[in-house]
Short mmCIF file of C-alpha atoms in Angstrom, two decimals:
data_model
loop_
_atom_site.label_atom_id
_atom_site.label_comp_id
_atom_site.label_asym_id
_atom_site.label_seq_id
_atom_site.Cartn_x
_atom_site.Cartn_y
_atom_site.Cartn_z
CA MET F 12 0.10 -0.02 0.18
CA ARG F 13 0.90 3.80 -1.04
CA PHE F 14 1.24 6.38 1.75
CA THR F 15 1.35 9.41 -0.35
CA SER F 16 2.13 13.03 0.92
CA LYS F 17 1.30 15.19 -2.64
CA ASN F 18 3.59 18.26 -1.38
CA ILE F 19 6.00 16.57 0.70
CA SER F 20 7.23 13.51 -1.03
CA THR F 21 5.63 9.95 -1.87
CA LEU F 22 6.33 8.18 1.57
CA LEU F 23 5.98 4.66 0.61
CA LEU F 24 5.71 1.42 2.65
CA THR F 25 8.51 -0.32 0.44
CA GLY F 26 8.86 -3.66 2.08
CA SER F 27 11.81 -3.98 -0.57
CA LEU F 28 14.47 -6.57 0.04
CA TRP F 29 17.42 -5.07 1.74
CA MET F 30 20.12 -7.71 -0.27
CA THR F 31 23.63 -7.87 0.00
CA ALA F 32 26.08 -10.53 -1.12
CA GLY F 33 26.86 -11.65 2.17
CA CYS F 34 23.59 -12.41 3.83
CA SER F 35 21.25 -14.78 2.43
CA ASP F 36 18.71 -14.81 4.81
CA PHE F 37 17.71 -11.15 3.50
CA LEU F 38 16.84 -12.69 -0.17
CA ARG F 39 14.72 -15.14 0.99
CA GLU F 40 12.36 -12.74 2.07
CA GLU F 41 9.01 -12.53 0.87
CA ASP F 42 8.23 -9.02 -0.68
CA PRO F 43 5.31 -7.34 1.27
CA SER F 44 5.01 -4.40 -1.03
CA ASN F 45 1.18 -3.17 -1.58
CA ILE F 46 0.44 -5.03 1.99
CA ALA F 47 -1.69 -2.35 3.81
CA PRO F 48 -0.75 -1.81 7.26
CA ALA F 49 -3.48 -3.56 9.00
CA THR F 50 -2.87 -6.73 7.35
CA PHE F 51 0.75 -6.40 7.26
CA PHE F 52 2.55 -6.00 10.83
CA THR F 53 0.74 -9.39 12.35
CA VAL F 54 3.85 -11.90 12.96
CA PRO F 55 7.15 -11.05 14.18
CA GLU F 56 8.87 -11.58 11.30
CA HIS F 57 6.95 -8.22 9.74
CA ALA F 58 9.65 -5.90 11.93
CA GLN F 59 12.69 -7.35 10.08
CA ALA F 60 10.50 -6.53 6.81
CA ILE F 61 9.55 -3.22 7.42
CA VAL F 62 13.57 -2.70 8.56
CA ASP F 63 15.12 -4.12 5.37
CA GLY F 64 12.84 -2.20 3.38
CA THR F 65 13.89 1.23 5.08
CA TYR F 66 17.54 -0.14 4.19
CA GLU F 67 16.69 -0.55 0.72
CA ASN F 68 15.82 2.90 0.37
CA LEU F 69 19.70 3.99 0.83
CA ARG F 70 19.96 3.09 -2.30
CA PHE F 71 18.37 5.56 -3.83
CA HIS F 72 21.64 7.74 -3.56
CA GLY F 73 23.11 5.86 -6.62
CA ASP F 74 19.33 5.71 -8.61
CA GLY F 75 19.60 7.99 -11.69
CA ALA F 76 18.82 11.59 -12.01
CA GLY F 77 18.35 11.89 -16.04
CA ILE F 78 20.94 11.59 -18.70
CA PHE F 79 24.70 10.60 -17.47
CA SER F 80 24.12 11.40 -13.90
CA ALA F 81 23.21 10.04 -10.44
CA ASN F 82 21.83 11.56 -7.06
CA PHE F 83 25.39 10.79 -5.38
CA GLN F 84 26.65 13.15 -7.99
CA MET F 85 25.64 16.25 -6.05
CA LEU F 86 27.84 16.01 -3.50
CA ASP F 87 30.56 15.56 -5.14
CA ALA F 88 29.73 18.17 -7.80
CA PHE F 89 29.43 21.03 -4.91
CA SER F 90 33.04 20.37 -3.28
CA GLY F 91 35.34 22.02 -6.28
CA THR F 92 37.16 18.80 -6.20
CA ALA F 93 35.54 16.59 -9.56
CA GLU F 94 34.49 18.16 -13.19
CA THR F 95 32.58 16.06 -15.89
CA GLU F 96 33.19 14.67 -19.16
CA THR F 97 29.94 15.53 -20.81
CA GLY F 98 27.54 18.22 -21.54
CA GLN F 99 24.57 16.22 -21.92
CA ASN F 100 22.59 16.86 -17.98
CA SER F 101 22.11 20.41 -18.07
CA ASP F 102 20.74 19.59 -13.99
CA LEU F 103 24.23 17.85 -13.13
CA ASN F 104 26.21 20.79 -14.99
CA ASN F 105 24.19 23.68 -12.71
CA LEU F 106 25.07 21.71 -9.70
CA TYR F 107 29.16 21.55 -10.80
CA SER F 108 28.64 25.59 -11.39
CA PHE F 109 26.43 26.42 -8.98
CA GLN F 110 23.76 27.49 -11.24
CA HIS F 111 20.88 24.88 -9.93
CA THR F 112 17.65 26.29 -8.55
CA GLY F 113 15.02 24.45 -6.68
CA ASP F 114 13.79 22.81 -9.99
CA ASN F 115 16.96 20.87 -10.16
CA LEU F 116 16.38 17.30 -10.49
CA HIS F 117 18.58 16.00 -8.28
CA LEU F 118 17.85 18.27 -4.99
CA SER F 119 13.98 16.87 -5.95
CA GLN F 120 15.39 13.72 -6.14
CA TRP F 121 17.15 13.82 -2.73
CA TRP F 122 14.32 15.73 -1.01
CA ARG F 123 12.19 12.46 -1.81
CA GLN F 124 13.43 10.01 -1.13
CA LEU F 125 15.00 10.99 2.33
CA TYR F 126 11.33 11.68 2.74
CA GLU F 127 10.29 8.30 1.71
CA GLY F 128 12.35 6.65 4.18
CA ILE F 129 11.72 8.88 6.76
CA GLY F 130 8.50 7.77 6.78
CA ASN F 131 9.29 3.73 6.83
CA ALA F 132 10.89 4.42 9.72
CA ASN F 133 7.96 6.20 11.05
CA LEU F 134 6.14 3.74 10.09
CA ALA F 135 8.52 0.86 11.33
CA ILE F 136 9.11 2.95 15.09
CA GLU F 137 4.90 2.53 15.44
CA LYS F 138 4.18 -0.02 14.42
CA ILE F 139 6.84 -2.42 15.39
CA PRO F 140 5.49 -2.44 19.01
CA THR F 141 2.41 -3.58 18.21
CA ILE F 142 3.29 -6.63 16.64
CA PRO F 143 1.58 -9.70 18.33
CA ARG F 144 4.22 -12.05 20.35
CA ILE F 145 6.73 -10.13 19.03
CA THR F 146 9.69 -10.26 21.92
CA GLU F 147 10.87 -7.46 23.78
CA ALA F 148 14.47 -7.92 22.90
CA ASP F 149 13.36 -8.20 18.98
CA GLN F 150 10.93 -5.22 19.60
CA LYS F 151 13.93 -2.85 20.74
CA LYS F 152 16.88 -4.23 17.82
CA TRP F 153 14.34 -3.69 14.83
CA VAL F 154 12.95 -0.09 15.99
CA GLY F 155 16.77 0.66 17.24
CA HIS F 156 17.69 0.13 13.64
CA ALA F 157 14.39 1.85 11.99
CA LYS F 158 15.83 5.10 14.75
CA PHE F 159 19.33 4.80 13.13
CA LEU F 160 18.25 4.76 9.12
CA ARG F 161 15.96 8.01 10.63
CA ALA F 162 18.69 9.97 12.03
CA PHE F 163 20.88 8.86 9.39
CA HIS F 164 18.34 10.41 6.62
CA TYR F 165 17.43 13.63 8.72
CA PHE F 166 21.43 14.41 9.00
CA TRP F 167 21.31 14.26 5.17
CA LEU F 168 19.00 16.99 5.23
CA VAL F 169 19.35 19.18 8.28
CA ARG F 170 22.97 19.48 6.16
CA LEU F 171 21.64 20.34 3.14
CA TRP F 172 18.30 22.33 3.62
CA GLY F 173 18.92 23.96 7.64
CA ASP F 174 15.60 23.98 9.05
CA VAL F 175 13.19 20.81 7.23
CA PRO F 176 10.04 19.46 8.39
CA LEU F 177 10.30 17.47 11.29
CA LEU F 178 8.08 14.34 10.69
CA THR F 179 8.26 11.49 13.49
CA LYS F 180 4.78 10.01 12.46
CA PRO F 181 3.38 8.48 9.62
CA ILE F 182 1.06 9.83 7.29
CA TYR F 183 -1.98 7.79 6.08
CA ALA F 184 -3.90 10.09 4.23
CA PHE F 185 -4.01 13.84 2.62
CA THR F 186 -5.95 14.89 5.86
CA ASP F 187 -3.45 14.76 7.99
CA ALA F 188 -1.94 18.17 9.50
CA ASP F 189 1.36 16.71 8.09
CA VAL F 190 0.40 17.19 4.78
CA THR F 191 1.45 20.63 5.00
CA PRO F 192 3.81 20.72 7.70
CA LYS F 193 5.90 23.57 8.63
CA ARG F 194 9.77 23.31 9.23
CA GLY F 195 11.34 22.57 12.30
CA SER F 196 14.36 24.18 13.24
CA VAL F 197 18.07 23.08 12.77
CA ALA F 198 18.20 22.51 16.44
CA ASP F 199 14.96 20.45 16.78
CA VAL F 200 16.43 18.38 13.66
CA TYR F 201 19.48 17.90 15.64
CA ASN F 202 18.13 16.47 18.83
CA LEU F 203 15.56 14.10 17.38
CA ILE F 204 19.01 12.37 15.16
CA VAL F 205 20.60 12.71 18.66
CA ALA F 206 17.49 11.04 20.41
CA ASP F 207 17.18 8.39 18.04
CA LEU F 208 20.88 7.69 17.52
CA LEU F 209 21.32 6.86 21.83
CA ASP F 210 18.17 4.73 21.79
CA ALA F 211 19.70 3.09 18.49
CA GLU F 212 22.91 2.35 20.86
CA ALA F 213 21.36 1.13 23.22
CA ALA F 214 18.73 -1.38 21.75
CA GLY F 215 21.49 -4.04 21.98
CA LEU F 216 23.03 -4.42 18.37
CA PRO F 217 26.39 -5.98 18.48
CA MET F 218 29.32 -4.13 18.12
CA THR F 219 30.03 -5.48 14.43
CA GLU F 220 27.97 -7.11 11.65
CA LEU F 221 28.82 -8.85 8.16
CA ASN F 222 25.32 -8.68 6.82
CA GLY F 223 25.20 -5.11 5.77
CA ARG F 224 22.63 -3.97 8.77
CA ALA F 225 23.84 -1.05 11.12
CA SER F 226 26.61 -2.15 14.00
CA GLY F 227 27.01 -1.08 17.60
CA ALA F 228 30.21 0.51 15.48
CA ALA F 229 27.71 2.26 13.08
CA VAL F 230 25.67 3.82 15.44
CA LYS F 231 28.64 5.49 17.38
CA SER F 232 30.75 6.37 14.63
CA LEU F 233 27.31 8.32 13.13
CA LEU F 234 27.22 9.81 16.10
CA ALA F 235 30.24 10.97 16.75
CA ASN F 236 29.99 12.60 13.37
CA VAL F 237 26.71 14.11 14.57
CA TYR F 238 28.92 15.48 17.50
CA LEU F 239 31.54 17.08 15.61
CA THR F 240 29.25 18.46 13.01
CA MET F 241 27.02 19.99 16.06
CA ALA F 242 30.08 21.61 17.19
CA GLY F 243 30.28 23.51 13.85
CA PHE F 244 28.61 25.57 11.99
CA PRO F 245 25.67 26.18 11.96
CA LEU F 246 24.84 25.26 15.53
CA ASN F 247 28.21 26.07 16.88
CA LYS F 248 28.08 23.86 20.26
CA GLY F 249 32.13 23.71 20.23
CA ALA F 250 34.34 22.36 22.86
CA GLU F 251 31.01 20.07 24.91
CA TYR F 252 30.47 18.79 21.28
CA TYR F 253 33.76 18.22 19.92
CA LYS F 254 34.25 16.07 23.19
CA LYS F 255 31.91 14.24 22.73
CA ALA F 256 32.58 13.63 19.69
CA ALA F 257 35.81 12.41 20.48
CA ASP F 258 34.41 10.14 22.96
CA LYS F 259 32.31 8.40 21.30
CA ALA F 260 35.09 8.19 18.24
CA LYS F 261 37.06 6.91 20.89
CA GLU F 262 35.13 4.01 21.92
CA VAL F 263 34.80 2.87 18.45
CA ILE F 264 38.57 2.78 18.13
CA ASP F 265 38.94 1.06 21.58
CA PHE F 266 36.77 -1.87 20.30
CA GLY F 267 39.31 -2.17 17.06
CA THR F 268 42.31 -2.04 19.25
CA ALA F 269 41.26 -5.03 20.99
CA SER F 270 39.43 -6.49 18.23
CA PRO F 271 42.05 -6.14 15.72
CA ASP F 272 40.14 -8.68 13.35
CA LYS F 273 37.13 -6.94 13.77
CA ILE F 274 37.75 -3.12 13.23
CA ASN F 275 40.52 -1.84 11.56
CA LEU F 276 42.32 -0.07 8.72
CA PHE F 277 42.83 -2.32 5.84
CA THR F 278 46.55 -3.14 4.77
CA ASN F 279 46.06 -2.45 1.07
CA TYR F 280 43.61 -0.07 -0.29
CA ALA F 281 42.14 -2.79 -3.04
CA ASP F 282 40.45 -4.02 0.24
CA LEU F 283 38.33 -1.10 -0.11
CA HIS F 284 36.46 -1.84 -3.49
CA ASN F 285 37.09 -5.96 -2.82
CA ASN F 286 33.82 -7.52 -2.80
CA ALA F 287 35.03 -10.06 -0.47
CA THR F 288 35.79 -7.75 2.36
CA GLU F 289 32.57 -6.11 2.26
CA ASN F 290 31.49 -4.90 5.84
CA ARG F 291 34.18 -6.16 7.00
CA LEU F 292 37.26 -4.39 8.65
CA GLU F 293 37.40 -0.95 7.65
CA HIS F 294 33.77 -0.87 6.52
CA ILE F 295 31.77 0.25 9.14
CA PHE F 296 28.44 0.46 7.35
CA ALA F 297 27.73 0.89 3.79
CA ILE F 298 24.78 1.16 1.39
CA GLN F 299 24.42 -2.68 0.13
CA TYR F 300 24.19 -4.16 -2.73
CA ALA F 301 24.21 -7.39 -5.17
CA ALA F 302 25.08 -7.79 -8.92
CA GLY F 303 22.30 -9.66 -10.89
CA ILE F 304 19.45 -8.29 -7.82
CA ALA F 305 20.53 -5.19 -6.72
CA ASN F 306 23.41 -3.67 -8.57
CA SER F 307 25.92 -0.56 -8.18
CA ASN F 308 24.82 1.72 -10.60
CA TYR F 309 27.40 4.37 -9.35
CA GLN F 310 29.96 2.65 -10.95
CA SER F 311 29.80 4.11 -14.86
CA TYR F 312 29.74 7.87 -13.30
CA PHE F 313 33.35 7.14 -12.58
CA LEU F 314 34.69 5.79 -15.41
CA PRO F 315 36.01 7.88 -18.30
CA ASN F 316 33.50 8.77 -20.90
CA ASN F 317 33.08 5.93 -23.96
CA THR F 318 36.10 4.51 -23.85
CA ASN F 319 34.97 0.94 -23.86
CA ILE F 320 37.93 -0.17 -21.29
CA THR F 321 35.78 -2.24 -19.06
CA ALA F 322 33.09 -4.76 -19.52
CA SER F 323 30.53 -1.99 -17.91
CA GLY F 324 29.07 1.50 -18.66
CA GLU F 325 31.38 4.47 -18.84
CA VAL F 326 29.83 7.89 -18.55
CA GLY F 327 32.84 10.40 -16.80
CA THR F 328 30.76 12.77 -15.13
CA THR F 329 32.74 12.49 -11.78
CA VAL F 330 36.09 13.31 -12.18
CA PRO F 331 38.94 14.15 -10.89
CA THR F 332 40.39 18.13 -11.34
CA ALA F 333 43.94 17.53 -12.12
CA SER F 334 44.66 20.89 -9.19
CA PHE F 335 43.22 18.51 -6.76
CA LEU F 336 45.24 15.15 -7.89
CA SER F 337 48.67 18.00 -7.68
CA SER F 338 47.66 18.37 -4.17
CA PHE F 339 48.90 14.93 -2.47
CA GLU F 340 52.10 15.32 -0.88
CA ALA F 341 55.24 13.19 -2.62
CA GLY F 342 55.05 9.76 -1.89
CA ASP F 343 51.87 9.46 -1.12
CA LYS F 344 50.74 5.90 -2.30
CA ARG F 345 47.10 6.67 -3.01
CA MET F 346 48.70 8.29 -6.04
CA VAL F 347 50.05 5.23 -6.83
CA GLU F 348 48.37 3.62 -9.94
CA LYS F 349 45.26 1.98 -9.26
CA GLU F 350 45.29 2.67 -5.72
CA PHE F 351 42.66 5.88 -5.54
CA PHE F 352 43.14 6.51 -9.15
CA PHE F 353 44.38 5.55 -12.46
CA LYS F 354 45.28 6.38 -15.72
CA SER F 355 45.52 3.53 -17.90
CA TYR F 356 43.31 -0.03 -17.77
CA TYR F 357 42.88 -2.93 -20.00
CA ASP F 358 40.98 -2.89 -23.52
CA GLY F 359 37.83 -4.24 -23.04
CA GLY F 360 38.50 -4.86 -19.39
CA ASN F 361 40.81 -8.16 -19.80
CA GLY F 362 43.00 -7.17 -23.17
CA ALA F 363 46.05 -4.81 -23.69
CA VAL F 364 47.56 -1.97 -21.87
CA PHE F 365 44.99 0.83 -22.44
CA PRO F 366 46.18 4.36 -21.44
CA LEU F 367 43.86 7.10 -20.51
CA THR F 368 44.36 10.96 -20.93
CA LYS F 369 44.02 11.89 -17.57
CA SER F 370 43.72 10.81 -14.12
CA TYR F 371 40.20 9.27 -12.60
CA VAL F 372 38.71 7.62 -9.48
CA PHE F 373 39.42 4.01 -8.62
CA LYS F 374 38.78 3.71 -5.45
CA HIS F 375 35.36 2.24 -6.14
CA PHE F 376 36.11 0.05 -8.73
CA ASP F 377 34.75 -3.13 -9.09
CA ALA F 378 36.60 -5.86 -11.04
CA ILE F 379 34.54 -8.06 -11.03
CA ALA F 380 31.95 -6.21 -13.21
CA ASN F 381 34.67 -4.08 -15.43
CA GLY F 382 37.21 -7.22 -16.02
CA VAL F 383 41.04 -7.75 -15.30
CA PRO F 384 43.52 -8.98 -17.51
CA GLY F 385 42.32 -12.86 -18.13
CA THR F 386 38.75 -12.76 -17.16
CA SER F 387 36.49 -10.67 -18.53
CA GLY F 388 33.87 -8.46 -16.93
CA THR F 389 30.62 -9.45 -15.79
CA GLY F 390 28.90 -6.28 -16.42
CA ASN F 391 26.95 -6.26 -13.49
CA ALA F 392 28.60 -4.51 -10.74
CA GLY F 393 27.63 -5.20 -7.20
CA LEU F 394 30.06 -3.27 -4.92
CA ASN F 395 29.05 -1.20 -1.78
CA TYR F 396 29.24 1.94 -1.27
CA PRO F 397 30.62 2.89 1.66
CA LEU F 398 28.73 5.29 3.69
CA ILE F 399 30.88 5.59 7.47
CA ARG F 400 34.54 4.10 7.41
CA PHE F 401 37.31 3.11 10.40
CA ALA F 402 39.49 6.04 8.73
CA GLU F 403 36.51 8.57 8.97
CA VAL F 404 36.62 7.71 12.58
CA LEU F 405 39.94 7.99 13.23
CA LEU F 406 40.34 11.56 11.65
CA ILE F 407 36.81 12.78 13.89
CA TYR F 408 38.50 11.45 16.96
CA ALA F 409 42.08 13.37 15.76
CA GLU F 410 39.76 16.04 14.72
CA ALA F 411 37.51 16.83 17.74
CA GLN F 412 40.06 15.90 20.43
CA ASN F 413 42.72 18.19 19.13
CA GLU F 414 39.94 20.69 19.84
CA VAL F 415 39.02 19.98 23.73
CA GLY F 416 43.10 20.78 24.33
CA GLY F 417 45.36 20.52 21.31
CA PRO F 418 46.98 17.41 19.88
CA THR F 419 47.99 14.07 22.38
CA THR F 420 49.41 10.69 21.49
CA ASP F 421 46.48 9.75 20.93
CA THR F 422 45.35 12.16 18.12
CA TYR F 423 48.87 11.93 16.39
CA ASP F 424 48.55 8.32 16.24
CA ALA F 425 44.92 8.19 14.72
CA VAL F 426 45.89 10.28 11.95
CA ASN F 427 49.59 8.66 11.50
CA ARG F 428 47.75 5.42 10.83
CA ILE F 429 46.16 6.78 7.74
CA ARG F 430 49.17 8.96 6.95
CA ASN F 431 52.00 5.62 7.49
CA ARG F 432 49.45 3.14 5.43
CA ALA F 433 50.03 5.98 2.62
CA ASP F 434 53.28 5.52 3.13
CA LEU F 435 53.72 9.16 4.73
CA GLY F 436 55.72 10.46 7.46
CA ASP F 437 54.26 10.83 10.84
CA LEU F 438 53.25 14.26 12.03
CA SER F 439 54.72 15.70 14.99
CA GLY F 440 55.77 18.74 17.07
CA LEU F 441 52.25 21.00 16.10
CA SER F 442 50.52 23.52 17.49
CA GLN F 443 46.89 22.62 17.88
CA ALA F 444 45.98 25.42 14.74
CA GLN F 445 48.70 22.98 12.36
CA PHE F 446 47.34 20.27 13.98
CA ARG F 447 43.91 21.59 12.46
CA GLU F 448 44.27 22.08 9.16
CA ALA F 449 46.76 19.04 9.08
CA VAL F 450 43.44 16.71 9.95
CA TRP F 451 41.21 18.51 7.43
CA ARG F 452 44.33 17.97 5.02
CA GLU F 453 44.26 14.46 5.43
CA ARG F 454 40.07 14.65 5.32
CA TRP F 455 39.91 16.19 2.01
CA HIS F 456 42.39 13.51 0.78
CA GLU F 457 41.65 10.19 2.40
CA LEU F 458 37.99 10.98 1.57
CA CYS F 459 38.00 12.18 -1.24
CA TYR F 460 34.87 11.39 -3.60
CA GLU F 461 32.99 9.75 -0.61
CA GLY F 462 30.38 12.69 -0.61
CA ILE F 463 32.41 13.47 2.34
CA THR F 464 33.79 16.69 1.42
CA TRP F 465 30.76 19.18 0.80
CA PHE F 466 29.79 18.35 4.02
CA ASP F 467 33.12 19.59 5.43
CA MET F 468 32.78 22.39 3.67
CA ILE F 469 29.64 23.62 5.20
CA ARG F 470 30.26 22.70 8.70
CA LEU F 471 33.73 24.71 8.95
CA HIS F 472 32.80 27.20 6.92
CA LYS F 473 36.01 26.61 5.05
CA VAL F 474 37.55 25.46 1.11
CA TYR F 475 41.13 23.76 0.35
CA VAL F 476 42.71 25.53 -1.89
CA ASP F 477 44.66 22.68 -4.01
CA GLY F 478 47.12 24.93 -5.33
CA SER F 479 48.33 25.84 -1.99
CA ASN F 480 47.52 23.43 0.43
CA THR F 481 45.79 25.86 2.82
CA PHE F 482 42.09 26.63 4.07
CA VAL F 483 40.35 29.94 3.53
CA ASP F 484 36.74 31.40 4.29
CA PHE F 485 33.81 29.48 2.10
CA VAL F 486 32.25 32.64 1.57
CA GLY F 487 34.18 34.41 -0.60
CA ALA F 488 36.32 31.18 -1.96
CA THR F 489 37.03 30.40 -5.67
CA LEU F 490 37.05 26.76 -6.24
CA SER F 491 39.06 24.88 -8.88
CA THR F 492 36.43 24.96 -10.79
CA ALA F 493 36.17 28.19 -11.14
CA VAL F 494 33.27 28.80 -9.23
CA THR F 495 33.41 31.52 -6.57
CA LEU F 496 31.35 30.86 -3.22
CA GLN F 497 28.54 32.83 -1.98
CA GLN F 498 26.42 32.90 1.52
CA LYS F 499 23.39 31.14 -0.17
CA HIS F 500 25.41 28.55 -0.95
CA LEU F 501 25.62 27.16 2.05
CA LEU F 502 22.00 25.71 1.99
CA LEU F 503 20.22 24.26 -0.85
CA PRO F 504 17.03 26.16 -2.36
CA LEU F 505 14.06 23.98 -1.25
CA PRO F 506 12.74 21.89 -4.25
CA ALA F 507 10.78 24.04 -6.17
CA GLY F 508 7.36 21.65 -7.02
CA ASP F 509 7.47 21.46 -2.85
CA PHE F 510 7.71 24.70 -1.94
CA ARG F 511 5.27 26.02 -4.90
CA ASN F 512 2.45 23.58 -3.30
CA ASN F 513 2.94 24.20 0.67
CA PRO F 514 3.00 27.61 1.81
CA ASN F 515 4.28 26.30 5.73
CA LEU F 516 7.86 25.64 4.03
CA ARG F 517 8.14 29.60 3.28
CA PRO F 518 10.22 31.70 3.18
CA ASP F 519 12.91 29.93 1.46
CA ASN F 520 16.57 29.52 2.29
CA PRO F 521 18.57 33.17 2.41
CA GLY F 522 19.72 34.22 -1.25
CA TRP F 523 16.89 32.18 -3.18
#
């Protein structure tokens, strides 16, 4: 059954399967699509079904947004570290040039899909406790999953749009008051996010999880990220929240120290995009895909446009800028061919070496889909997309703890673990200000092309100048893509359709 809010989004009880290569029980679930709530939440198994349907919504991230574009590309387009090789998609090109308006397809799809996931989570949170014969432990666990997902969706929304409608109950009919909601404040949205994550943290989830659902480590890592963001713009909660972020990240780091076979950095960068290592060690939480069942269609957007070097599609609409590539330190292993980037591949995926005219992103490269020497690619990508890596947790800790009282042995250790993997020397002897910017630089380089850089820019109100390896204020900064940023760019305009249909959303964000 479909639950529709005509002015915000289409809120669906999808019941779709949340499928992973490593969790066969997901693949055996019956599809409960189009089943009404009155006849659905009747047996304990339905709790897992609605939660798995909510996890499935995360795949909107890689869904198409017009020709040669996908939703996830919006974040990298804003970062100044990427450009496109095609001109066919005006919506995507307008993001790169910051000429976007509320009519941009990417904006409307992010808004709609985030509220769709929130709608599913709200339904799960309300209905799971009413299911007959469900145990208290299972009720707590599945509601915990739903609250983690609601928090994640709202975390995206509040950073992109600021004040947004704060919906915490399902919408069942056009007569519901929440069909035309007012915008909640940024502070209220963050209060809900934190409350949801604290509930999820207390839900009894295992610290690590191989099946693709959230683990205790995923909850703690996301909460650390939320606290770090709250410490910066626009809430500016400062030292108290930097301390909260550091403490929560340290819980994950300490678990990894005690159990390095469960949470750790990968030794080899290749394991970041190895199907066999999904949901393991460094991969704390990811969007789940399975080749031939739920293909990871984001693959083609990182590959050079129309070269036929692989067995899968090639679009070339998220391409590293030359200036960003030149900003990596000399000797950085991430710049070695086929580590984070590549400048040649094999004709057809498994033939002779095929040189490219520039470097492209390799950190998301699916070798099974694209082919390797001696083995043809399948053409179907099933590689997960990372949302939380242990590398980010280390950098959250290093940044936050430094803000509490300057660099310490532990903060140096956290950032140097990442630098050492890149064959770079240890940081040492830095002032608090020097260490701060050193960690920011590591975030820009280690976490590039993972949809993180833009959010760093707006929480810090800073922009990395790759030509000088320095940071400048956001407003007035000129990106390597020749865009000069304005105050209004810190938030997106509200999607035009919703803005026109719901007078309670007005006024629009400043400058739009």
